């Protein structure tokens, strides 16, 4: 396993993730934020799918690749700025991951399939793309939603939860409802889903 194209690509992705200068505390240890995020993405995939194929596993692992290099603050405020930033991030992460895959011995077709998943092309139609979207939404709800909720006005937050929910598969909905949440966060989610 240690010298397969999959293992080489995974190691190369994690080496890039580990360069993130931002840190998070995980069980008392300081860890590169992006490496931690990639691990959470992979952990959710293992809960979503009994036996995810290796291309989906690589797409999920590479989805946030080198995001710190192009901060959100480099783009205009508002929805259009956010969507442009997110599209550009997906393009960069997809291209970089595909390049690592080719270097590791994957063919062009496999590398491009993963790049499409990372760019989130075809959610709902393409199972791999849907898996990337589901994992991203679950990581957001699990780790970022509570802090996010403190920064945004109530009505805007309700719309964000509703849009996030629309992107997710029924299986991801079930997992999301099992997440531990504060009473306040759960109330917001319930309000959004009732609306």
CSV table of C-alpha atoms in Angstrom, one decimal:
chain,number,residue,atom,x,y,z
A,1,UNK,CA,0.0,0.0,0.0
A,2,UNK,CA,2.8,2.4,0.8
A,3,UNK,CA,4.1,2.7,-2.7
A,4,UNK,CA,0.9,2.9,-4.7
A,5,UNK,CA,-0.2,5.9,-6.7
A,6,UNK,CA,-2.9,6.4,-4.1
A,7,UNK,CA,-0.5,6.3,-1.2
A,8,UNK,CA,2.0,8.6,-2.9
A,9,UNK,CA,-0.7,11.2,-3.8
A,10,UNK,CA,-2.2,11.1,-0.3
A,11,UNK,CA,1.3,11.7,1.2
A,12,UNK,CA,1.9,14.5,-1.2
A,13,UNK,CA,-1.4,16.1,-0.4
A,14,UNK,CA,-0.7,15.9,3.4
A,15,UNK,CA,2.8,17.3,2.9
A,16,UNK,CA,1.2,20.4,1.3
A,17,UNK,CA,-1.5,20.6,4.0
A,18,UNK,CA,1.2,20.5,6.7
A,19,UNK,CA,2.7,23.7,5.3
A,20,UNK,CA,-0.3,25.7,6.5
A,21,UNK,CA,1.1,28.3,8.9
A,22,UNK,CA,-2.2,28.6,10.7
A,23,UNK,CA,-2.5,26.2,13.7
A,24,UNK,CA,-5.3,24.7,15.7
A,25,UNK,CA,-5.2,22.9,19.0
A,26,UNK,CA,-6.3,19.3,18.8
A,27,UNK,CA,-6.2,17.3,22.0
A,28,UNK,CA,-3.5,19.6,23.4
A,29,UNK,CA,-1.4,19.5,20.3
A,30,UNK,CA,-0.8,22.3,17.8
A,31,UNK,CA,-1.6,21.0,14.3
A,32,UNK,CA,-1.6,22.8,10.9
A,33,UNK,CA,-5.2,23.9,10.4
A,34,UNK,CA,-5.5,22.6,6.8
A,35,UNK,CA,-4.1,19.2,7.7
A,36,UNK,CA,-6.6,18.9,10.5
A,37,UNK,CA,-9.4,20.0,8.1
A,38,UNK,CA,-8.4,17.4,5.6
A,39,UNK,CA,-8.5,14.8,8.3
A,40,UNK,CA,-12.0,15.8,9.3
A,41,UNK,CA,-13.1,15.6,5.6
A,42,UNK,CA,-11.7,12.1,5.3
A,43,UNK,CA,-13.3,11.1,8.6
A,44,UNK,CA,-16.8,12.2,7.4
A,45,UNK,CA,-16.3,10.3,4.1
A,46,UNK,CA,-15.7,7.1,6.1
A,47,UNK,CA,-19.0,7.7,7.8
A,48,UNK,CA,-20.9,8.6,4.6
A,49,UNK,CA,-19.7,5.7,2.5
A,50,UNK,CA,-18.9,2.1,3.5
A,51,UNK,CA,-16.2,1.7,0.9
A,52,UNK,CA,-15.4,5.0,-0.9
A,53,UNK,CA,-13.2,4.5,-4.0
A,54,UNK,CA,-9.7,6.0,-4.0
A,55,UNK,CA,-10.5,8.8,-6.4
A,56,UNK,CA,-13.3,10.1,-4.1
A,57,UNK,CA,-11.0,9.7,-1.1
A,58,UNK,CA,-8.3,11.9,-2.9
A,59,UNK,CA,-10.9,14.5,-3.9
A,60,UNK,CA,-12.2,14.8,-0.4
A,61,UNK,CA,-8.6,15.0,1.0
A,62,UNK,CA,-7.6,17.7,-1.6
A,63,UNK,CA,-10.7,19.9,-1.4
A,64,UNK,CA,-9.2,22.6,0.8
A,65,UNK,CA,-5.6,22.4,-0.6
A,66,UNK,CA,-3.4,25.4,0.1
A,67,UNK,CA,-6.4,27.6,0.8
A,68,UNK,CA,-4.4,29.9,3.1
A,69,UNK,CA,-2.4,31.0,0.1
A,70,UNK,CA,-5.3,33.0,-1.3
A,71,UNK,CA,-7.3,34.5,1.6
A,72,UNK,CA,-10.9,35.4,1.3
A,73,UNK,CA,-9.9,38.9,2.2
A,74,UNK,CA,-8.2,39.2,-1.2
A,75,UNK,CA,-11.7,39.2,-2.8
A,76,UNK,CA,-14.5,41.8,-2.6
A,77,UNK,CA,-17.0,41.5,0.2
A,78,UNK,CA,-20.4,40.0,-0.5
A,79,UNK,CA,-21.8,37.0,-2.3
A,80,UNK,CA,-20.2,37.6,-5.7
A,81,UNK,CA,-16.8,38.0,-4.1
A,82,UNK,CA,-17.3,34.9,-2.0
A,83,UNK,CA,-18.5,32.8,-4.9
A,84,UNK,CA,-15.5,34.0,-7.1
A,85,UNK,CA,-13.1,33.2,-4.3
A,86,UNK,CA,-14.6,29.7,-3.8
A,87,UNK,CA,-14.5,28.9,-7.5
A,88,UNK,CA,-10.9,30.0,-7.8
A,89,UNK,CA,-10.0,28.0,-4.7
A,90,UNK,CA,-11.6,24.9,-6.2
A,91,UNK,CA,-9.9,25.4,-9.6
A,92,UNK,CA,-6.4,25.8,-7.9
A,93,UNK,CA,-7.0,22.8,-5.5
A,94,UNK,CA,-8.2,20.6,-8.4
A,95,UNK,CA,-5.3,21.5,-10.7
A,96,UNK,CA,-2.7,20.9,-7.9
A,97,UNK,CA,-4.3,17.6,-6.8
A,98,UNK,CA,-4.5,16.4,-10.5
A,99,UNK,CA,-0.8,17.3,-10.9
A,100,UNK,CA,0.2,15.4,-7.8
A,101,UNK,CA,-1.8,12.4,-9.1
A,102,UNK,CA,-0.1,12.4,-12.5
A,103,UNK,CA,3.3,12.6,-10.7
A,104,UNK,CA,2.3,9.6,-8.6
A,105,UNK,CA,1.4,7.5,-11.6
A,106,UNK,CA,-2.3,8.1,-12.2
A,107,UNK,CA,-3.6,8.6,-15.8
A,108,UNK,CA,-5.0,11.8,-17.2
A,109,UNK,CA,-8.6,10.6,-17.0
A,110,UNK,CA,-8.4,9.8,-13.3
A,111,UNK,CA,-6.6,13.0,-12.5
A,112,UNK,CA,-9.2,15.1,-14.3
A,113,UNK,CA,-12.1,13.1,-12.6
A,114,UNK,CA,-10.7,14.1,-9.2
A,115,UNK,CA,-10.2,17.7,-10.3
A,116,UNK,CA,-13.9,17.9,-11.4
A,117,UNK,CA,-15.0,16.5,-8.0
A,118,UNK,CA,-12.9,19.2,-6.2
A,119,UNK,CA,-14.3,21.9,-8.5
A,120,UNK,CA,-17.7,20.5,-7.4
A,121,UNK,CA,-19.0,20.0,-10.9
A,122,UNK,CA,-22.2,18.0,-11.0
A,123,UNK,CA,-23.4,17.7,-7.4
A,124,UNK,CA,-26.5,15.5,-7.2
A,125,UNK,CA,-25.6,13.8,-10.5
A,126,UNK,CA,-22.0,12.8,-9.8
A,127,UNK,CA,-21.6,10.7,-6.6
A,128,UNK,CA,-17.9,11.7,-6.1
A,129,UNK,CA,-18.8,15.4,-6.3
A,130,UNK,CA,-21.7,14.9,-4.0
A,131,UNK,CA,-19.4,13.2,-1.5
A,132,UNK,CA,-17.0,16.2,-1.5
A,133,UNK,CA,-20.0,18.6,-1.0
A,134,UNK,CA,-21.4,16.4,1.8
A,135,UNK,CA,-18.1,16.3,3.6
A,136,UNK,CA,-17.5,20.0,3.3
A,137,UNK,CA,-21.0,20.8,4.6
A,138,UNK,CA,-20.6,18.4,7.5
A,139,UNK,CA,-17.2,19.8,8.5
A,140,UNK,CA,-18.7,23.3,8.4
A,141,UNK,CA,-21.6,22.3,10.6
A,142,UNK,CA,-19.4,20.4,13.0
A,143,UNK,CA,-16.6,22.8,13.4
A,144,UNK,CA,-17.4,26.3,12.1
A,145,UNK,CA,-21.1,26.9,12.4
A,146,UNK,CA,-21.2,27.9,16.0
A,147,UNK,CA,-18.6,30.7,15.6
A,148,UNK,CA,-20.1,31.7,12.2
A,149,UNK,CA,-23.5,32.1,13.9
A,150,UNK,CA,-22.1,34.7,16.3
A,151,UNK,CA,-20.9,36.9,13.4
A,152,UNK,CA,-23.9,37.0,11.1
A,153,UNK,CA,-27.4,38.4,11.5
A,154,UNK,CA,-30.2,35.9,12.2
A,155,UNK,CA,-32.0,36.0,8.9
A,156,UNK,CA,-28.8,35.7,6.8
A,157,UNK,CA,-27.8,32.8,9.0
A,158,UNK,CA,-31.1,31.0,8.4
A,159,UNK,CA,-30.6,31.4,4.6
A,160,UNK,CA,-27.0,30.0,4.9
A,161,UNK,CA,-28.3,26.9,6.7
A,162,UNK,CA,-31.0,26.4,4.2
A,163,UNK,CA,-28.6,26.7,1.3
A,164,UNK,CA,-26.1,24.4,3.0
A,165,UNK,CA,-28.9,21.9,3.6
A,166,UNK,CA,-30.0,22.0,-0.1
A,167,UNK,CA,-26.5,21.0,-1.2
A,168,UNK,CA,-26.4,17.8,1.0
A,169,UNK,CA,-27.6,14.3,0.3
A,170,UNK,CA,-30.2,12.6,2.5
A,171,UNK,CA,-27.5,10.5,4.2
A,172,UNK,CA,-25.5,13.7,5.0
A,173,UNK,CA,-28.7,15.2,6.5
A,174,UNK,CA,-29.1,12.3,8.8
A,175,UNK,CA,-25.4,12.6,10.0
A,176,UNK,CA,-25.8,16.4,10.4
A,177,UNK,CA,-28.8,15.9,12.7
A,178,UNK,CA,-26.7,13.7,14.9
A,179,UNK,CA,-24.1,16.4,15.5
A,180,UNK,CA,-23.7,17.7,19.0
A,181,UNK,CA,-24.8,21.3,19.0
A,182,UNK,CA,-25.6,24.0,21.5
A,183,UNK,CA,-29.3,24.6,22.1
A,184,UNK,CA,-28.9,27.9,20.3
A,185,UNK,CA,-27.3,26.3,17.2
A,186,UNK,CA,-29.9,23.5,17.1
A,187,UNK,CA,-32.7,26.0,17.3
A,188,UNK,CA,-31.3,27.9,14.3
A,189,UNK,CA,-31.0,24.7,12.3
A,190,UNK,CA,-34.5,23.6,13.2
A,191,UNK,CA,-35.9,27.1,12.3
A,192,UNK,CA,-34.0,27.0,9.0
A,193,UNK,CA,-35.4,23.5,8.1
A,194,UNK,CA,-38.9,24.5,9.1
A,195,UNK,CA,-38.8,27.6,6.9
